[in-house]
GROMACS .gro file of C-alpha atoms in nm:
model
  294
    1MET     CA    1  -4.540  -5.413  -6.018
    2GLU     CA    2  -4.664  -5.116  -5.827
    3ALA     CA    3  -4.473  -4.786  -5.849
    4VAL     CA    4  -4.487  -4.468  -5.648
    5PRO     CA    5  -4.408  -4.114  -5.764
    6VAL     CA    6  -4.087  -3.981  -5.604
    7PRO     CA    7  -3.970  -3.616  -5.642
    8GLY     CA    8  -3.631  -3.591  -5.810
    9PRO     CA    9  -3.349  -3.337  -5.759
   10ASP     CA   10  -3.496  -3.114  -6.031
   11GLY     CA   11  -3.834  -3.115  -5.860
   12LYS     CA   12  -3.993  -3.340  -6.118
   13GLN     CA   13  -4.157  -3.659  -6.004
   14THR     CA   14  -4.037  -3.994  -6.125
   15LEU     CA   15  -4.183  -4.337  -6.071
   16MET     CA   16  -3.996  -4.571  -5.836
   17LYS     CA   17  -4.074  -4.931  -5.762
   18LEU     CA   18  -4.253  -4.961  -5.433
   19GLU     CA   19  -3.999  -5.212  -5.306
   20ASP     CA   20  -3.706  -4.981  -5.390
   21TRP     CA   21  -3.882  -4.685  -5.229
   22ALA     CA   22  -3.957  -4.886  -4.914
   23LEU     CA   23  -3.594  -4.998  -4.897
   24GLN     CA   24  -3.474  -4.636  -4.930
   25VAL     CA   25  -3.710  -4.521  -4.657
   26ALA     CA   26  -3.593  -4.803  -4.427
   27ARG     CA   27  -3.229  -4.708  -4.478
   28SER     CA   28  -3.306  -4.339  -4.401
   29LEU     CA   29  -3.492  -4.439  -4.085
   30GLU     CA   30  -3.201  -4.659  -3.983
   31LYS     CA   31  -2.960  -4.364  -4.023
   32LEU     CA   32  -3.190  -4.133  -3.823
   33THR     CA   33  -3.224  -4.394  -3.549
   34GLY     CA   34  -2.844  -4.422  -3.528
   35ARG     CA   35  -2.808  -4.043  -3.508
   36VAL     CA   36  -3.074  -4.019  -3.235
   37ASP     CA   37  -2.890  -4.287  -3.037
   38GLN     CA   38  -2.564  -4.089  -3.074
   39LEU     CA   39  -2.732  -3.769  -2.955
   40ALA     CA   40  -2.889  -3.948  -2.660
   41HIS     CA   41  -2.550  -4.092  -2.562
   42ARG     CA   42  -2.388  -3.748  -2.600
   43ASN     CA   43  -2.661  -3.592  -2.388
   44ASP     CA   44  -2.603  -3.850  -2.113
   45THR     CA   45  -2.230  -3.779  -2.125
   46LEU     CA   46  -2.290  -3.402  -2.101
   47ASN     CA   47  -2.530  -3.448  -1.809
   48ARG     CA   48  -2.271  -3.654  -1.620
   49GLU     CA   49  -2.001  -3.395  -1.697
   50ASN     CA   50  -2.230  -3.114  -1.584
   51GLN     CA   51  -2.296  -3.299  -1.260
   52ARG     CA   52  -1.922  -3.344  -1.200
   53LEU     CA   53  -1.862  -2.975  -1.271
   54GLY     CA   54  -2.145  -2.878  -1.037
   55ASP     CA   55  -1.995  -3.092  -0.761
   56THR     CA   56  -1.649  -2.941  -0.826
   57VAL     CA   57  -1.786  -2.583  -0.817
   58ALA     CA   58  -1.978  -2.652  -0.496
   59ARG     CA   59  -1.667  -2.802  -0.336
   60GLN     CA   60  -1.450  -2.507  -0.446
   61GLN     CA   61  -1.708  -2.258  -0.321
   62ALA     CA   62  -1.707  -2.430   0.016
   63GLU     CA   63  -1.326  -2.425   0.021
   64LEU     CA   64  -1.327  -2.055  -0.077
   65ALA     CA   65  -1.575  -1.970   0.198
   66SER     CA   66  -1.356  -2.158   0.446
   67ALA     CA   67  -1.044  -1.975   0.322
   68LEU     CA   68  -1.218  -1.637   0.348
   69ASP     CA   69  -1.324  -1.722   0.702
   70ARG     CA   70  -0.964  -1.810   0.790
   71ILE     CA   71  -0.841  -1.487   0.626
   72THR     CA   72  -1.092  -1.285   0.828
   73ARG     CA   73  -0.975  -1.449   1.152
   74LEU     CA   74  -0.610  -1.393   1.056
   75GLU     CA   75  -0.678  -1.026   0.975
   76GLU     CA   76  -0.836  -0.983   1.318
   77LYS     CA   77  -0.533  -1.146   1.480
   78LEU     CA   78  -0.302  -0.931   1.265
   79GLY     CA   79  -0.483  -0.617   1.381
   80ASP     CA   80  -0.438  -0.727   1.742
   81CYS     CA   81  -0.070  -0.800   1.676
   82ALA     CA   82  -0.020  -0.463   1.507
   83ALA     CA   83  -0.174  -0.285   1.803
   84THR     CA   84   0.048  -0.483   2.039
   85VAL     CA   85   0.358  -0.405   1.829
   86SER     CA   86   0.270  -0.033   1.824
   87GLU     CA   87   0.227  -0.036   2.201
   88LEU     CA   88   0.559  -0.215   2.244
   89GLU     CA   89   0.731   0.028   2.005
   90ARG     CA   90   0.600   0.325   2.204
   91ALA     CA   91   0.715   0.163   2.529
   92PHE     CA   92   1.057   0.085   2.376
   93ALA     CA   93   1.091   0.440   2.240
   94ASP     CA   94   1.013   0.577   2.586
   95ILE     CA   95   1.266   0.344   2.751
   96ASP     CA   96   1.524   0.420   2.480
   97GLN     CA   97   1.481   0.795   2.524
   98ARG     CA   98   1.513   0.765   2.901
   99PHE     CA   99   1.826   0.556   2.861
  100THR     CA  100   1.969   0.803   2.609
  101ASN     CA  101   1.900   1.094   2.842
  102ILE     CA  102   2.067   0.914   3.130
  103ALA     CA  103   2.363   0.808   2.913
  104GLY     CA  104   2.394   1.159   2.774
  105GLY     CA  105   2.394   1.305   3.123
  106ILE     CA  106   2.659   1.058   3.239
  107ALA     CA  107   2.871   1.127   2.930
  108ALA     CA  108   2.840   1.501   2.979
  109ALA     CA  109   2.944   1.472   3.345
  110THR     CA  110   3.227   1.227   3.276
  111HIS     CA  111   3.361   1.388   2.958
  112PRO     CA  112   3.272   1.759   2.962
  113GLY     CA  113   3.266   1.907   2.615
  114ARG     CA  114   3.268   1.566   2.443
  115LEU     CA  115   2.974   1.493   2.211
  116THR     CA  116   2.797   1.158   2.198
  117GLU     CA  117   2.699   0.999   1.867
  118ASP     CA  118   2.338   1.114   1.914
  119GLU     CA  119   2.453   1.467   1.991
  120TYR     CA  120   2.649   1.470   1.665
  121GLY     CA  121   2.324   1.366   1.498
  122HIS     CA  122   2.144   1.658   1.663
  123HIS     CA  123   2.411   1.899   1.541
  124ASP     CA  124   2.381   1.767   1.185
  125LEU     CA  125   2.005   1.797   1.207
  126ALA     CA  126   2.032   2.152   1.342
  127LYS     CA  127   2.239   2.251   1.038
  128ARG     CA  128   1.976   2.104   0.808
  129TYR     CA  129   1.708   2.295   0.998
  130VAL     CA  130   1.894   2.628   0.961
  131ASP     CA  131   1.953   2.562   0.591
  132PHE     CA  132   1.585   2.471   0.552
  133VAL     CA  133   1.471   2.804   0.699
  134GLN     CA  134   1.721   3.008   0.499
  135GLN     CA  135   1.687   2.828   0.167
  136GLN     CA  136   1.325   2.711   0.166
  137VAL     CA  137   1.122   2.937   0.395
  138MET     CA  138   1.283   3.280   0.357
  139PRO     CA  139   1.256   3.289  -0.027
  140LEU     CA  140   0.877   3.266   0.006
  141THR     CA  141   0.871   3.633   0.116
  142LEU     CA  142   1.017   3.738  -0.221
  143GLN     CA  143   0.738   3.592  -0.437
  144SER     CA  144   0.505   3.891  -0.434
  145SER     CA  145   0.171   3.852  -0.608
  146SER     CA  146   0.096   4.226  -0.612
  147GLY     CA  147   0.430   4.357  -0.738
  148ALA     CA  148   0.500   4.531  -0.406
  149HIS     CA  149   0.800   4.436  -0.193
  150LEU     CA  150   0.765   4.367   0.178
  151SER     CA  151   0.974   4.562   0.424
  152PRO     CA  152   1.241   4.366   0.617
  153TYR     CA  153   1.018   4.353   0.924
  154GLU     CA  154   0.716   4.239   0.719
  155GLN     CA  155   0.931   3.963   0.568
  156ALA     CA  156   1.044   3.862   0.916
  157ARG     CA  157   0.682   3.855   1.031
  158VAL     CA  158   0.579   3.620   0.750
  159VAL     CA  159   0.876   3.389   0.814
  160ALA     CA  160   0.791   3.389   1.188
  161GLU     CA  161   0.431   3.283   1.124
  162ILE     CA  162   0.539   3.011   0.881
  163CYS     CA  163   0.802   2.876   1.122
  164LEU     CA  164   0.542   2.868   1.396
  165LEU     CA  165   0.311   2.662   1.173
  166LEU     CA  166   0.593   2.428   1.067
  167PHE     CA  167   0.757   2.361   1.405
  168ALA     CA  168   0.490   2.417   1.671
  169ASP     CA  169   0.313   2.125   1.841
  170VAL     CA  170   0.050   2.079   1.568
  171GLU     CA  171   0.130   1.904   1.241
  172PRO     CA  172   0.207   2.151   0.957
  173GLU     CA  173  -0.059   2.185   0.687
  174PRO     CA  174  -0.025   2.361   0.344
  175ALA     CA  175  -0.355   2.546   0.394
  176GLY     CA  176  -0.220   2.735   0.695
  177LEU     CA  177   0.092   2.841   0.505
  178ALA     CA  178  -0.119   2.950   0.208
  179GLU     CA  179  -0.330   3.169   0.436
  180VAL     CA  180  -0.019   3.344   0.574
  181LEU     CA  181   0.121   3.406   0.225
  182THR     CA  182  -0.211   3.527   0.089
  183ARG     CA  183  -0.247   3.769   0.378
  184GLY     CA  184   0.100   3.904   0.296
  185GLN     CA  185   0.009   3.936  -0.076
  186LEU     CA  186   0.271   3.676  -0.163
  187GLY     CA  187   0.263   3.407  -0.430
  188VAL     CA  188   0.115   3.069  -0.334
  189ASP     CA  189   0.244   2.746  -0.490
  190ARG     CA  190   0.037   2.463  -0.339
  191ARG     CA  191   0.276   2.191  -0.451
  192ALA     CA  192   0.575   2.375  -0.305
  193LEU     CA  193   0.390   2.430   0.025
  194THR     CA  194   0.304   2.060   0.047
  195GLU     CA  195   0.671   1.975  -0.002
  196LEU     CA  196   0.766   2.235   0.259
  197CYS     CA  197   0.534   2.074   0.516
  198GLU     CA  198   0.672   1.729   0.436
  199GLN     CA  199   1.032   1.844   0.485
  200ALA     CA  200   0.941   2.002   0.819
  201ARG     CA  201   0.774   1.677   0.929
  202LEU     CA  202   1.087   1.482   0.838
  203ILE     CA  203   1.306   1.718   1.042
  204ARG     CA  204   1.073   1.697   1.342
  205THR     CA  205   1.046   1.317   1.317
  206GLU     CA  206   1.422   1.271   1.295
  207ALA     CA  207   1.469   1.501   1.594
  208ARG     CA  208   1.241   1.278   1.803
  209GLN     CA  209   1.410   0.961   1.680
  210LEU     CA  210   1.757   1.085   1.774
  211GLY     CA  211   1.668   1.055   2.142
  212ARG     CA  212   1.710   1.294   2.436
  213SER     CA  213   1.444   1.552   2.509
  214GLN     CA  214   1.444   1.817   2.238
  215ARG     CA  215   1.222   2.115   2.160
  216TRP     CA  216   1.178   2.419   1.941
  217VAL     CA  217   1.189   2.737   2.152
  218PHE     CA  218   0.981   3.020   2.002
  219HIS     CA  219   0.985   3.270   2.289
  220ALA     CA  220   1.247   3.499   2.436
  221PRO     CA  221   1.229   3.586   2.808
  222ASP     CA  222   1.250   3.962   2.732
  223ASP     CA  223   1.359   4.201   2.459
  224ARG     CA  224   1.731   4.185   2.539
  225PHE     CA  225   1.941   4.063   2.246
  226ASP     CA  226   2.179   3.778   2.339
  227ALA     CA  227   2.439   3.725   2.069
  228LYS     CA  228   2.541   3.391   2.224
  229ARG     CA  229   2.197   3.237   2.176
  230GLN     CA  230   2.040   3.452   1.906
  231GLN     CA  231   2.121   3.562   1.553
  232GLN     CA  232   1.988   3.872   1.383
  233PHE     CA  233   1.749   3.820   1.096
  234VAL     CA  234   1.819   3.988   0.762
  235GLY     CA  235   1.723   4.357   0.778
  236SER     CA  236   1.764   4.391   1.155
  237ALA     CA  237   1.921   4.703   1.304
  238MET     CA  238   2.291   4.669   1.375
  239GLY     CA  239   2.481   4.781   1.685
  240HIS     CA  240   2.618   4.664   2.018
  241GLU     CA  241   2.407   4.418   2.220
  242HIS     CA  242   2.300   4.678   2.476
  243GLU     CA  243   2.185   4.908   2.192
  244LEU     CA  244   1.949   4.649   2.038
  245ALA     CA  245   1.606   4.525   2.134
  246VAL     CA  246   1.444   4.202   2.010
  247THR     CA  247   1.107   4.283   1.863
  248LEU     CA  248   1.026   3.945   1.705
  249VAL     CA  249   1.141   3.583   1.728
  250VAL     CA  250   1.152   3.485   1.363
  251ALA     CA  251   1.271   3.121   1.379
  252PRO     CA  252   1.287   2.906   1.694
  253SER     CA  253   1.604   2.776   1.848
  254TYR     CA  254   1.664   2.401   1.854
  255VAL     CA  255   1.734   2.294   2.212
  256VAL     CA  256   1.842   1.946   2.321
  257GLY     CA  257   1.860   1.806   2.674
  258ASP     CA  258   1.660   1.815   2.996
  259GLY     CA  259   1.521   2.127   3.156
  260ASP     CA  260   1.327   2.416   3.009
  261GLY     CA  261   1.553   2.680   3.163
  262ASP     CA  262   1.431   3.032   3.104
  263GLY     CA  263   1.247   2.954   2.781
  264ASN     CA  264   1.538   3.065   2.564
  265GLY     CA  265   1.741   2.746   2.582
  266ASN     CA  266   1.911   2.837   2.909
  267GLY     CA  267   1.928   2.584   3.193
  268ASN     CA  268   2.012   2.217   3.147
  269GLY     CA  269   1.924   2.214   2.777
  270THR     CA  270   2.175   2.298   2.505
  271SER     CA  271   2.079   2.542   2.230
  272ILE     CA  272   2.224   2.382   1.917
  273ALA     CA  273   2.061   2.610   1.659
  274PRO     CA  274   2.019   2.971   1.778
  275GLN     CA  275   1.701   3.171   1.751
  276GLN     CA  276   1.664   3.399   1.452
  277VAL     CA  277   1.537   3.734   1.583
  278PHE     CA  278   1.451   4.072   1.439
  279THR     CA  279   1.616   4.358   1.627
  280VAL     CA  280   1.566   4.736   1.636
  281ARG     CA  281   1.774   5.004   1.805
  282ARG     CA  282   1.647   5.092   2.150
  283ASP     CA  283   1.658   5.461   2.068
  284ALA     CA  284   1.441   5.412   1.756
  285ALA     CA  285   1.069   5.355   1.731
  286GLY     CA  286   0.984   5.017   1.583
  287PRO     CA  287   0.731   4.733   1.581
  288SER     CA  288   0.669   4.556   1.908
  289GLY     CA  289   0.568   4.210   2.018
  290LEU     CA  290   0.804   3.918   2.060
  291ALA     CA  291   0.579   3.636   1.943
  292PRO     CA  292   0.423   3.597   1.597
  293ARG     CA  293   0.048   3.564   1.570
  294VAL     CA  294  -0.064   3.200   1.582
   0.00000   0.00000   0.00000
């Protein structure tokens, strides 16, 4: 019987009957054929799964594109709605202020000396404004960066310029306050100045929201001191009204109601918070100029 050499596990060749060897080879081929069939079936399954995933991804991408398109259209409509709402809010605020002015005028004529709810709000706000100037603004003039102390008038001048920046028509900015303090050789705390501007904005915004025409009056009609509508700033000269002259409006008055009057809160408006002014004696030489430099 024929035999063929077959390598063994130890690498040495042994003789195996040809029939046995052929049978072993056939069994190995049968196993390989079965494994190839399994791999082919698995490959078909994976191809079908990949196709399903591809279809799902394509469908989801189309749905996402459609959703993004709807979102874009909704955002455009939302922008239009926001603009419409803002326009309506402005119109309502204008109507509300007109109504409040009319109601305030009727209440003032019908019940002289009686305050409306809004007027109480203005009085509360005026107190906060005065406290703000005294407790937040005035201390800035004491933070010298050079070691030197400003004179009372120099302090008043710095406070006047800061108040003008905080309560004039333009929005207050920390950079403007820093420039004033630097020019006066005073300490500059950027974070504190930012907070100062924010507090001033809140006061101004609340004043507008309370209704009725309101304004901050920075100018005096002349240099005559009026104790009914003005208060003397720290360091001012003392004396009887006729002996004093106003040389600087330090902090504006807060005036509520219609009419500009004489520019000092006189007329139809009511001065709720008086002006802070720096006064000198008329018989003494002193600084001049009623308005601070812008």
